[in-house]
Amino acid sequence: MITFEYTPSAFDDSWTDKWSPRSNGRNVPPQEVDQYAFLFDYFHVAVDLAIAQLSIQRRYLTIPVVDLILTFELIRRSLIREGFVEAAASRNQITLACRLAGEHVLVRAKGQPEEARVLFTEFLEFHRLASIRAMSMLYTAHQELRQNPYLAHVEEILDVVGVA
């Protein structure tokens, strides 16, 4: 079983109406925020993720939600192509080693001795729901982000166009 929760960081103004986005050193409308700002600067979340008996909690170290869901996408694609991957979010706050074993995915988090075992179909469903939830959170915070070309591209990569 996989459970997850993202909680917007209280220290990140990008979740609020006070947000004044910047890109390349200048103020821009939300529609013009670039890839790097989404991956490193904005929309940090605390993460609570449980994969079978493996629990990953990042309540005090937050991570940009776009970076997190793209890390899950890297894991999904790598498992399909190669059957194994070690993936880390851009700021290396969450590192997962995953490998296919028949119909299951074995998951180990860096720094934890336990290895979780879940059905690959369950991992795929988790990936889809986590992606939809992340995009919905962004669009709920700022409706204008629906017109952001980079986020439109992220939706295509995640195969959730128009779902969030």
mmCIF file of C-alpha atoms in Angstrom:
data_model
loop_
_atom_site.group_PDB
_atom_site.id
_atom_site.type_symbol
_atom_site.label_atom_id
_atom_site.label_comp_id
_atom_site.label_asym_id
_atom_site.label_seq_id
_atom_site.Cartn_x
_atom_site.Cartn_y
_atom_site.Cartn_z
ATOM 1 C CA MET A 1 0.000 0.000 0.000
ATOM 2 C CA ILE A 2 1.196 3.510 -0.829
ATOM 3 C CA THR A 3 -0.053 6.581 0.992
ATOM 4 C CA PHE A 4 1.122 10.114 0.471
ATOM 5 C CA GLU A 5 0.421 13.653 1.538
ATOM 6 C CA TYR A 6 1.888 16.955 0.443
ATOM 7 C CA THR A 7 1.494 19.925 2.736
ATOM 8 C CA PRO A 8 2.342 23.392 1.379
ATOM 9 C CA SER A 9 5.222 24.952 3.277
ATOM 10 C CA ALA A 10 4.112 27.776 5.542
ATOM 11 C CA PHE A 11 7.427 29.509 4.740
ATOM 12 C CA ASP A 12 6.828 29.611 0.976
ATOM 13 C CA ASP A 13 4.866 32.659 -0.232
ATOM 14 C CA SER A 14 4.291 31.065 -3.628
ATOM 15 C CA TRP A 15 1.318 29.226 -2.110
ATOM 16 C CA THR A 16 -0.281 32.530 -1.064
ATOM 17 C CA ASP A 17 -1.823 35.538 -2.753
ATOM 18 C CA LYS A 18 1.237 37.521 -1.567
ATOM 19 C CA TRP A 19 3.416 35.735 -4.132
ATOM 20 C CA SER A 20 5.342 38.002 -6.465
ATOM 21 C CA PRO A 21 7.073 35.625 -8.886
ATOM 22 C CA ARG A 22 10.503 36.400 -10.244
ATOM 23 C CA SER A 23 12.335 34.867 -13.157
ATOM 24 C CA ASN A 24 15.792 35.779 -14.407
ATOM 25 C CA GLY A 25 16.008 38.553 -11.802
ATOM 26 C CA ARG A 26 12.799 40.336 -12.751
ATOM 27 C CA ASN A 27 9.168 40.259 -11.664
ATOM 28 C CA VAL A 28 6.984 38.227 -14.023
ATOM 29 C CA PRO A 29 3.350 37.098 -14.130
ATOM 30 C CA PRO A 30 2.732 33.480 -13.041
ATOM 31 C CA GLN A 31 2.309 32.478 -16.683
ATOM 32 C CA GLU A 32 5.983 33.339 -17.315
ATOM 33 C CA VAL A 33 7.644 31.568 -14.388
ATOM 34 C CA ASP A 34 10.350 29.320 -15.813
ATOM 35 C CA GLN A 35 11.365 25.710 -15.294
ATOM 36 C CA TYR A 36 14.194 26.445 -12.875
ATOM 37 C CA ALA A 37 11.997 28.492 -10.579
ATOM 38 C CA PHE A 38 9.485 25.609 -10.352
ATOM 39 C CA LEU A 39 12.239 23.048 -9.754
ATOM 40 C CA PHE A 40 14.212 24.996 -7.146
ATOM 41 C CA ASP A 41 12.428 28.069 -5.792
ATOM 42 C CA TYR A 42 8.651 27.814 -5.635
ATOM 43 C CA PHE A 43 5.834 25.673 -4.258
ATOM 44 C CA HIS A 44 7.696 23.771 -1.561
ATOM 45 C CA VAL A 45 5.839 21.004 0.225
ATOM 46 C CA ALA A 46 6.428 18.868 3.258
ATOM 47 C CA VAL A 47 6.207 15.225 2.217
ATOM 48 C CA ASP A 48 4.724 12.278 4.055
ATOM 49 C CA LEU A 49 5.107 9.143 1.946
ATOM 50 C CA ALA A 50 4.608 5.544 3.041
ATOM 51 C CA ILE A 51 5.357 2.658 0.688
ATOM 52 C CA ALA A 52 4.351 -0.572 2.421
ATOM 53 C CA GLN A 53 6.404 -0.542 5.663
ATOM 54 C CA LEU A 54 8.794 2.150 4.392
ATOM 55 C CA SER A 55 8.012 5.632 5.698
ATOM 56 C CA ILE A 56 9.556 8.776 4.238
ATOM 57 C CA GLN A 57 8.744 11.998 5.996
ATOM 58 C CA ARG A 58 10.136 15.371 5.091
ATOM 59 C CA ARG A 59 8.168 17.730 7.268
ATOM 60 C CA TYR A 60 10.988 20.105 8.103
ATOM 61 C CA LEU A 61 12.975 19.808 4.879
ATOM 62 C CA THR A 62 10.618 20.870 2.135
ATOM 63 C CA ILE A 63 10.916 20.216 -1.575
ATOM 64 C CA PRO A 64 9.370 21.930 -4.615
ATOM 65 C CA VAL A 65 6.352 19.838 -5.586
ATOM 66 C CA VAL A 66 7.174 19.981 -9.317
ATOM 67 C CA ASP A 67 10.650 18.582 -8.634
ATOM 68 C CA LEU A 68 9.129 15.810 -6.539
ATOM 69 C CA ILE A 69 6.586 14.649 -9.119
ATOM 70 C CA LEU A 70 9.178 14.750 -11.903
ATOM 71 C CA THR A 71 11.400 12.545 -9.734
ATOM 72 C CA PHE A 72 8.527 10.044 -9.487
ATOM 73 C CA GLU A 73 8.160 10.256 -13.281
ATOM 74 C CA LEU A 74 11.863 9.477 -13.718
ATOM 75 C CA ILE A 75 11.396 6.432 -11.501
ATOM 76 C CA ARG A 76 8.354 5.254 -13.489
ATOM 77 C CA ARG A 77 10.077 5.603 -16.864
ATOM 78 C CA SER A 78 13.317 4.016 -15.685
ATOM 79 C CA LEU A 79 11.524 1.024 -14.202
ATOM 80 C CA ILE A 80 9.693 0.459 -17.484
ATOM 81 C CA ARG A 81 12.877 0.778 -19.577
ATOM 82 C CA GLU A 82 15.618 -0.665 -17.394
ATOM 83 C CA GLY A 83 13.931 -2.287 -14.412
ATOM 84 C CA PHE A 84 16.102 -0.369 -11.936
ATOM 85 C CA VAL A 85 16.753 3.227 -10.930
ATOM 86 C CA GLU A 86 18.269 5.266 -8.157
ATOM 87 C CA ALA A 87 16.686 8.695 -8.306
ATOM 88 C CA ALA A 88 17.027 11.820 -6.227
ATOM 89 C CA ALA A 89 15.114 15.052 -6.252
ATOM 90 C CA SER A 90 17.171 18.026 -7.434
ATOM 91 C CA ARG A 91 18.134 18.987 -3.923
ATOM 92 C CA ASN A 92 18.735 15.344 -2.918
ATOM 93 C CA GLN A 93 16.360 15.459 0.020
ATOM 94 C CA ILE A 94 14.700 12.239 -1.080
ATOM 95 C CA THR A 95 16.692 9.475 -2.764
ATOM 96 C CA LEU A 96 14.968 6.235 -3.735
ATOM 97 C CA ALA A 97 16.450 3.054 -5.192
ATOM 98 C CA CYS A 98 13.765 1.065 -7.003
ATOM 99 C CA ARG A 99 13.842 -2.169 -8.956
ATOM 100 C CA LEU A 100 11.326 -4.409 -10.618
ATOM 101 C CA ALA A 101 10.983 -7.931 -9.264
ATOM 102 C CA GLY A 102 8.330 -9.708 -11.289
ATOM 103 C CA GLU A 103 5.031 -7.896 -10.725
ATOM 104 C CA HIS A 104 6.448 -5.934 -7.800
ATOM 105 C CA VAL A 105 8.606 -2.885 -7.222
ATOM 106 C CA LEU A 106 11.166 -3.033 -4.436
ATOM 107 C CA VAL A 107 11.869 0.394 -2.949
ATOM 108 C CA ARG A 108 14.621 1.482 -0.600
ATOM 109 C CA ALA A 109 15.091 5.030 0.685
ATOM 110 C CA LYS A 110 18.589 6.356 1.238
ATOM 111 C CA GLY A 111 19.524 6.092 4.898
ATOM 112 C CA GLN A 112 16.839 3.538 5.764
ATOM 113 C CA PRO A 113 17.497 -0.189 6.119
ATOM 114 C CA GLU A 114 13.969 -1.323 5.225
ATOM 115 C CA GLU A 115 12.961 -2.301 1.713
ATOM 116 C CA ALA A 116 9.334 -1.953 0.669
ATOM 117 C CA ARG A 117 7.542 -4.227 -1.782
ATOM 118 C CA VAL A 118 4.462 -3.077 -3.698
ATOM 119 C CA LEU A 119 2.739 -4.155 -6.882
ATOM 120 C CA PHE A 120 3.974 -2.279 -9.932
ATOM 121 C CA THR A 121 0.361 -1.480 -10.850
ATOM 122 C CA GLU A 122 -0.059 0.109 -7.415
ATOM 123 C CA PHE A 123 3.079 2.196 -7.973
ATOM 124 C CA LEU A 124 1.695 3.359 -11.339
ATOM 125 C CA GLU A 125 -1.604 4.363 -9.714
ATOM 126 C CA PHE A 126 0.269 6.198 -6.950
ATOM 127 C CA HIS A 127 2.296 8.058 -9.586
ATOM 128 C CA ARG A 128 -0.865 9.166 -11.406
ATOM 129 C CA LEU A 129 -2.690 10.275 -8.243
ATOM 130 C CA ALA A 130 0.392 12.062 -6.863
ATOM 131 C CA SER A 131 0.817 13.909 -10.175
ATOM 132 C CA ILE A 132 -2.829 14.970 -10.334
ATOM 133 C CA ARG A 133 -2.767 16.107 -6.704
ATOM 134 C CA ALA A 134 0.384 18.188 -7.237
ATOM 135 C CA MET A 135 -0.959 19.912 -10.349
ATOM 136 C CA SER A 136 -4.316 20.544 -8.643
ATOM 137 C CA MET A 137 -2.560 22.146 -5.681
ATOM 138 C CA LEU A 138 -0.663 24.488 -8.008
ATOM 139 C CA TYR A 139 -3.761 25.505 -9.954
ATOM 140 C CA THR A 140 -5.811 25.964 -6.799
ATOM 141 C CA ALA A 141 -3.148 28.270 -5.381
ATOM 142 C CA HIS A 142 -2.915 30.321 -8.597
ATOM 143 C CA GLN A 143 -5.415 29.822 -11.402
ATOM 144 C CA GLU A 144 -3.113 31.771 -13.773
ATOM 145 C CA LEU A 145 -0.616 28.910 -13.668
ATOM 146 C CA ARG A 146 -2.905 26.972 -16.030
ATOM 147 C CA GLN A 147 -1.502 29.242 -18.771
ATOM 148 C CA ASN A 148 2.135 28.581 -17.868
ATOM 149 C CA PRO A 149 3.848 26.822 -20.824
ATOM 150 C CA TYR A 150 6.288 24.928 -18.616
ATOM 151 C CA LEU A 151 3.505 23.497 -16.429
ATOM 152 C CA ALA A 152 1.579 22.555 -19.586
ATOM 153 C CA HIS A 153 4.694 20.634 -20.647
ATOM 154 C CA VAL A 154 4.909 18.965 -17.220
ATOM 155 C CA GLU A 155 1.269 17.849 -17.590
ATOM 156 C CA GLU A 156 2.167 16.256 -20.931
ATOM 157 C CA ILE A 157 5.184 14.485 -19.455
ATOM 158 C CA LEU A 158 3.058 13.155 -16.590
ATOM 159 C CA ASP A 159 0.163 12.255 -18.914
ATOM 160 C CA VAL A 160 -2.340 14.259 -16.849
ATOM 161 C CA VAL A 161 -3.286 16.966 -19.367
ATOM 162 C CA GLY A 162 -6.577 18.538 -18.346
ATOM 163 C CA VAL A 163 -7.111 16.188 -15.399
ATOM 164 C CA ALA A 164 -6.016 18.513 -12.587
#
